[in-house]
XYZ file of C-alpha atoms in Angstrom:
172
model
C -5.598 -12.044 95.675
C -3.564 -11.350 92.438
C -0.543 -8.976 92.260
C -0.343 -6.045 89.804
C 2.627 -4.164 88.053
C 1.866 -0.942 86.257
C 4.370 -0.566 83.524
C 5.641 2.291 80.985
C 7.132 1.393 77.704
C 7.451 2.991 74.543
C 4.950 2.776 71.296
C 6.928 1.300 68.687
C 10.149 3.268 67.626
C 8.632 6.519 69.439
C 9.788 8.123 72.716
C 5.811 8.325 73.598
C 5.080 6.079 76.520
C 2.435 3.658 76.943
C 0.724 2.350 80.021
C 0.991 -1.586 80.419
C -0.237 -3.784 83.143
C 0.951 -7.555 84.567
C -1.216 -9.632 86.566
C 0.715 -12.133 88.472
C 3.618 -11.621 86.278
C 1.701 -12.108 83.001
C 1.169 -9.127 80.555
C -2.771 -8.381 80.667
C -2.452 -8.885 76.789
C -1.769 -12.388 77.312
C -4.998 -12.768 79.331
C -7.010 -11.027 76.644
C -5.575 -13.504 74.011
C -6.493 -16.466 76.339
C -10.014 -15.113 76.608
C -10.545 -14.380 73.400
C -8.813 -17.258 71.095
C -11.853 -19.350 70.791
C -14.177 -16.420 70.145
C -11.784 -15.277 67.166
C -11.693 -18.851 65.989
C -15.257 -18.895 65.253
C -14.573 -15.720 62.973
C -11.500 -16.754 61.103
C -11.356 -19.035 58.121
C -7.997 -20.398 57.757
C -5.096 -18.672 59.965
C -1.697 -20.212 60.542
C -1.485 -20.702 63.953
C 1.668 -18.570 64.190
C -0.313 -15.823 62.424
C -3.125 -16.548 64.833
C -1.198 -16.440 67.979
C 0.770 -13.140 66.664
C -2.727 -11.344 66.248
C -4.274 -12.600 69.698
C -1.091 -10.859 71.595
C -1.031 -7.702 69.757
C -4.746 -7.220 69.456
C -4.344 -4.650 72.069
C -2.029 -2.183 73.301
C -1.192 0.155 76.294
C -2.734 3.396 76.941
C -0.626 6.313 76.088
C 0.377 8.281 78.934
C -0.801 11.531 77.687
C -4.418 9.760 77.270
C -4.320 8.915 80.999
C -4.730 12.469 82.533
C -5.389 11.197 85.958
C -4.121 7.666 86.526
C -5.920 7.436 90.058
C -9.483 8.283 88.614
C -8.834 5.985 85.737
C -7.215 2.912 87.532
C -9.734 3.275 90.356
C -12.756 2.892 88.162
C -13.631 6.508 88.113
C -12.222 7.781 84.447
C -12.801 11.220 82.958
C -16.009 11.301 81.016
C -14.489 10.696 77.572
C -13.125 7.513 78.839
C -16.281 6.313 80.946
C -18.654 3.986 79.323
C -22.051 4.683 81.719
C -24.097 2.011 80.138
C -21.818 -0.887 81.188
C -19.835 1.097 84.138
C -16.591 -0.039 82.468
C -13.202 1.742 82.124
C -10.704 0.720 79.421
C -7.735 -0.922 80.652
C -6.027 -1.546 77.088
C -6.402 0.277 73.872
C -5.766 -0.904 70.305
C -2.270 -1.681 69.036
C -2.712 0.655 66.365
C -2.537 3.592 69.126
C -5.949 5.039 69.186
C -7.568 3.309 72.501
C -11.056 3.695 71.297
C -10.623 1.511 68.044
C -10.030 -1.828 69.989
C -10.436 -1.299 73.634
C -10.582 -4.039 76.567
C -12.970 -2.620 78.991
C -13.628 -3.823 82.612
C -15.558 -2.822 85.624
C -13.124 -1.602 88.532
C -14.498 -1.388 91.940
C -12.775 -0.456 95.072
C -13.118 -0.513 98.757
C -10.711 0.674 101.349
C -9.047 -3.140 101.480
C -9.404 -4.047 97.755
C -9.666 -3.099 94.183
C -11.359 -5.712 92.215
C -11.363 -5.928 88.136
C -14.273 -7.812 86.470
C -16.724 -7.735 83.691
C -13.934 -7.428 80.954
C -15.678 -6.986 77.566
C -14.936 -5.808 73.965
C -17.550 -3.443 73.154
C -17.123 -4.005 69.263
C -18.238 -7.597 69.632
C -21.256 -7.421 71.759
C -22.187 -11.055 70.887
C -19.026 -12.142 72.894
C -20.420 -10.855 75.902
C -18.459 -10.833 79.372
C -15.156 -12.252 78.724
C -13.613 -14.944 80.683
C -11.280 -12.915 82.343
C -10.952 -12.341 86.171
C -12.332 -11.561 88.775
C -8.957 -10.052 89.582
C -8.605 -9.036 93.249
C -5.836 -6.955 94.506
C -4.774 -5.824 97.809
C -5.433 -1.884 97.753
C -2.349 -0.787 99.446
C 0.009 -2.800 97.071
C -2.387 -1.766 94.307
C -1.880 1.822 95.072
C 1.749 1.532 95.613
C 2.085 -0.354 92.273
C 0.081 2.649 90.464
C 2.143 5.119 92.108
C 5.513 3.905 90.979
C 5.085 2.303 87.526
C 7.879 0.193 86.246
C 9.693 1.679 83.151
C 10.670 -0.671 80.477
C 13.089 0.002 77.429
C 10.824 -1.897 75.017
C 7.290 -3.513 74.644
C 7.360 -6.157 77.150
C 5.945 -8.783 74.375
C 8.320 -8.050 71.881
C 11.511 -10.065 71.563
C 14.229 -7.437 71.008
C 15.177 -7.074 67.115
C 12.188 -9.331 66.273
C 8.453 -8.311 65.630
C 7.549 -11.662 67.196
C 5.722 -11.360 70.383
C 7.004 -13.906 73.356
C 4.664 -15.207 76.060
C 5.478 -14.243 79.727
C 4.233 -16.723 82.306
């Protein structure tokens, strides 16, 4: 089983906080970058590797705390109707780095049992031709998942940003 950490960190220089996630110690945005790297390269002309990597790591952002009015529902796969996609049964787990979750969300199917929470079927709704992304399945122990969700780690900055610089760093 994988481990999960729920995070709260500030959006840019504002005091408004975002939900973030680490799976097995790695930011979910790194997993998304790895899953979309080859797909993006098919669309790009010539980009420098540094610009490409920065884009990949910052294509998604966290979800504003104010948008996630019921974290238990959201992160247990039963989001409020404005966040649900009934056609695919998916829930947004990341939003766009611009701050509007619906601009570029990362969607996943979240299923629960009394013993586990499983995240599968990751997709980008604005790139239907990509199909299901090569992420997961991620299976979490339900008790550990519930405990992590109840006590998010508060960070002073976006965990992918190096203090004083705008270039992302990878956490592995």
